[in-house]
Tab-separated table of C-alpha atoms in Angstrom:
chain	number	residue	atom	x	y	z
Z	1	MET	CA	-36.574	-1.222	24.696
Z	2	ILE	CA	-39.955	-2.030	25.622
Z	3	ILE	CA	-39.325	-5.339	22.716
Z	4	ILE	CA	-36.328	-6.385	25.071
Z	5	PRO	CA	-38.565	-7.639	27.946
Z	6	ILE	CA	-41.098	-8.572	25.879
Z	7	LEU	CA	-38.949	-11.342	23.592
Z	8	ALA	CA	-37.061	-12.151	26.777
Z	9	GLY	CA	-41.025	-13.085	28.075
Z	10	ILE	CA	-41.975	-14.774	24.900
Z	11	PHE	CA	-38.527	-17.128	24.926
Z	12	TRP	CA	-39.445	-17.793	28.493
Z	13	ILE	CA	-42.811	-19.149	28.284
Z	14	VAL	CA	-42.615	-20.843	25.487
Z	15	GLN	CA	-39.051	-22.900	27.379
Z	16	ALA	CA	-41.814	-23.381	30.370
Z	17	PHE	CA	-43.691	-25.361	27.727
Z	18	ILE	CA	-41.089	-27.300	26.478
Z	19	ASP	CA	-39.919	-28.106	29.939
Z	20	LYS	CA	-43.382	-29.478	30.815
Z	21	GLU	CA	-43.354	-31.778	27.696
Z	22	LEU	CA	-39.798	-32.818	28.504
Z	23	MET	CA	-40.416	-33.719	32.187
Z	24	LYS	CA	-43.142	-36.236	31.041
Z	25	ASP	CA	-40.382	-38.343	29.828
Z	26	ILE	CA	-36.941	-37.368	32.268
Z	27	SER	CA	-36.625	-35.838	35.210
Z	28	ILE	CA	-36.342	-32.456	36.590
Z	29	GLU	CA	-32.292	-32.922	37.344
Z	30	THR	CA	-31.577	-34.255	34.091
Z	31	LEU	CA	-33.609	-31.596	32.404
Z	32	ILE	CA	-31.321	-29.146	34.343
Z	33	PHE	CA	-28.161	-30.372	34.039
Z	34	ILE	CA	-28.620	-30.994	29.855
Z	35	LYS	CA	-30.282	-26.963	30.019
Z	36	VAL	CA	-26.970	-25.288	31.214
Z	37	GLY	CA	-24.994	-27.698	29.724
Z	38	PHE	CA	-26.416	-26.479	26.640
Z	39	VAL	CA	-26.367	-22.585	27.703
Z	40	LEU	CA	-22.709	-22.679	28.601
Z	41	ILE	CA	-21.909	-24.487	25.272
Z	42	ILE	CA	-24.235	-22.080	23.324
Z	43	LEU	CA	-23.019	-19.215	25.222
Z	44	ALA	CA	-18.933	-19.910	24.865
Z	45	ILE	CA	-19.299	-19.833	21.567
Z	46	LEU	CA	-21.501	-16.873	20.991
Z	47	SER	CA	-19.292	-14.942	22.917
Z	48	TYR	CA	-15.969	-15.736	21.293
Z	49	ILE	CA	-17.474	-15.218	17.615
Z	50	PHE	CA	-18.821	-11.422	19.062
Z	51	ASN	CA	-16.200	-10.993	21.126
Z	52	PRO	CA	-12.833	-12.939	20.894
Z	53	GLN	CA	-11.362	-11.367	23.898
Z	54	VAL	CA	-13.794	-13.106	25.953
Z	55	PHE	CA	-11.430	-15.635	27.927
Z	56	SER	CA	-8.964	-12.918	28.831
Z	57	ILE	CA	-12.132	-10.697	30.090
Z	58	ILE	CA	-12.955	-14.136	31.938
Z	59	SER	CA	-9.698	-14.758	33.363
Z	60	GLN	CA	-9.183	-11.432	34.779
Z	61	ASP	CA	-12.923	-11.256	36.562
Z	62	PHE	CA	-11.610	-14.867	37.859
Z	63	GLN	CA	-8.180	-13.114	39.265
Z	64	LYS	CA	-10.593	-10.535	40.411
Z	65	ILE	CA	-13.368	-12.817	42.132
Z	66	PHE	CA	-10.328	-14.840	44.290
Z	67	ASN	CA	-8.141	-11.440	45.000
Z	68	LYS	CA	-11.383	-10.457	46.827
Z	69	ASN	CA	-13.299	-12.694	49.482
Z	70	GLU	CA	-16.767	-10.986	49.565
Z	71	LEU	CA	-16.940	-11.435	45.543
Z	72	ILE	CA	-17.109	-15.206	46.798
Z	73	LYS	CA	-19.807	-14.967	48.908
Z	74	TYR	CA	-21.990	-13.200	46.744
Z	75	LEU	CA	-21.285	-15.632	43.528
Z	76	ILE	CA	-22.150	-18.269	45.562
Z	77	PHE	CA	-25.116	-17.106	47.153
Z	78	ALA	CA	-26.407	-16.154	43.562
Z	79	ALA	CA	-25.467	-19.610	42.513
Z	80	LEU	CA	-27.490	-20.800	45.062
Z	81	ALA	CA	-30.449	-18.809	44.072
Z	82	SER	CA	-30.087	-19.654	40.410
Z	83	THR	CA	-29.994	-23.276	40.998
Z	84	ALA	CA	-33.215	-22.847	43.013
Z	85	SER	CA	-34.960	-21.412	40.632
Z	86	LEU	CA	-34.013	-23.131	37.929
Z	87	TYR	CA	-35.482	-26.259	40.100
Z	88	ILE	CA	-38.334	-24.205	41.316
Z	89	HIS	CA	-39.090	-23.196	38.127
Z	90	SER	CA	-39.060	-26.678	36.830
Z	91	LEU	CA	-40.621	-28.278	39.833
Z	92	GLY	CA	-43.767	-25.572	39.248
Z	93	TYR	CA	-43.965	-26.174	35.235
Z	94	LYS	CA	-44.125	-30.127	36.406
Z	95	LYS	CA	-46.809	-29.930	39.093
Z	96	PHE	CA	-49.130	-26.864	38.082
Z	97	LYS	CA	-50.674	-25.218	34.798
Z	98	ILE	CA	-47.935	-23.200	33.553
Z	99	SER	CA	-50.515	-20.454	32.505
Z	100	LYS	CA	-51.298	-20.168	36.315
Z	101	PHE	CA	-47.636	-20.508	37.802
Z	102	VAL	CA	-46.242	-18.129	35.048
Z	103	SER	CA	-48.732	-15.401	35.625
Z	104	VAL	CA	-48.509	-15.577	39.486
Z	105	GLU	CA	-44.827	-15.938	39.653
Z	106	THR	CA	-44.585	-12.727	37.510
Z	107	ILE	CA	-46.256	-10.892	39.805
Z	108	SER	CA	-45.062	-12.082	42.461
Z	109	SER	CA	-41.351	-11.035	41.057
Z	110	ILE	CA	-42.648	-8.021	40.443
Z	111	ILE	CA	-44.042	-7.339	43.540
Z	112	ILE	CA	-41.105	-8.377	45.472
Z	113	SER	CA	-38.575	-6.603	43.475
Z	114	VAL	CA	-40.285	-3.180	44.279
Z	115	LEU	CA	-40.475	-3.945	47.743
Z	116	VAL	CA	-36.647	-4.968	47.999
Z	117	GLY	CA	-35.693	-1.947	46.248
Z	118	TYR	CA	-37.573	0.437	48.571
Z	119	PHE	CA	-36.530	-1.247	52.032
Z	120	PHE	CA	-32.921	-2.661	50.908
Z	121	PHE	CA	-32.032	-0.347	48.507
Z	122	LYS	CA	-33.722	2.987	49.560
Z	123	GLU	CA	-35.491	3.018	46.293
Z	124	ARG	CA	-37.969	5.642	46.412
Z	125	LEU	CA	-42.062	4.373	44.757
Z	126	ASP	CA	-43.739	6.450	42.756
Z	127	LYS	CA	-47.904	6.177	42.798
Z	128	TYR	CA	-47.498	4.630	40.221
Z	129	GLU	CA	-45.314	1.835	41.512
Z	130	CYS	CA	-47.482	1.942	44.719
Z	131	PHE	CA	-50.281	1.160	42.463
Z	132	GLY	CA	-49.159	-1.661	40.681
Z	133	VAL	CA	-47.676	-3.405	43.529
Z	134	PHE	CA	-51.238	-3.250	44.781
Z	135	MET	CA	-52.787	-4.215	41.820
Z	136	GLY	CA	-50.476	-7.051	41.711
Z	137	ILE	CA	-51.724	-8.640	45.151
Z	138	ILE	CA	-55.031	-8.253	44.102
Z	139	SER	CA	-54.671	-9.850	40.866
Z	140	ILE	CA	-52.584	-13.258	42.978
Z	141	MET	CA	-56.027	-12.822	45.153
Z	142	ILE	CA	-58.110	-13.210	41.906
Z	143	PHE	CA	-55.573	-16.236	40.952
Z	144	TYR	CA	-56.221	-18.106	43.949
Z	145	TYR	CA	-59.345	-17.068	44.963
Z	146	LYS	CA	-61.199	-20.676	45.212
Z	147	ASP	CA	-58.127	-21.879	47.519
Z	148	LEU	CA	-58.080	-18.579	49.539
Z	149	LEU	CA	-61.934	-19.605	50.589
Z	150	ARG	CA	-60.925	-23.089	51.367
Z	151	ILE	CA	-57.617	-21.744	53.718
Z	152	PHE	CA	-60.214	-19.049	55.436
Z	153	ASN	CA	-63.374	-21.903	55.035
Z	154	ILE	CA	-65.389	-19.663	53.388
């Protein structure tokens, strides 16, 4: 199963470098609109090819959403978080060295997801996960060593 996250990571980083090149000529907002549009179209086509009942399922899910106000709140929050993530990614790719940005972003997301799971969802951490969080924090400090020295006037 490790191949799936590796493939996702490969596509993600390829997309990051392509985004950086595109943003030399077009705005972040235009890039995001185009990407989201293509994703919706491609997803709709592939979903219909591999699961022709997909639109019936979506219709049923929309009925569930509108019958439960709680789901609407979660969907709005998820949409806002997704939009912020897209915008911040694009801004980060444009403003920073991609390898540094993506490396720190990846490590940060791992640390944050482990901590959110522990504090909010009562997930238990084993010694390897605790060690991983510690090493992640150390690696971020290494990436930003010069910046930290400047901040603390060392």
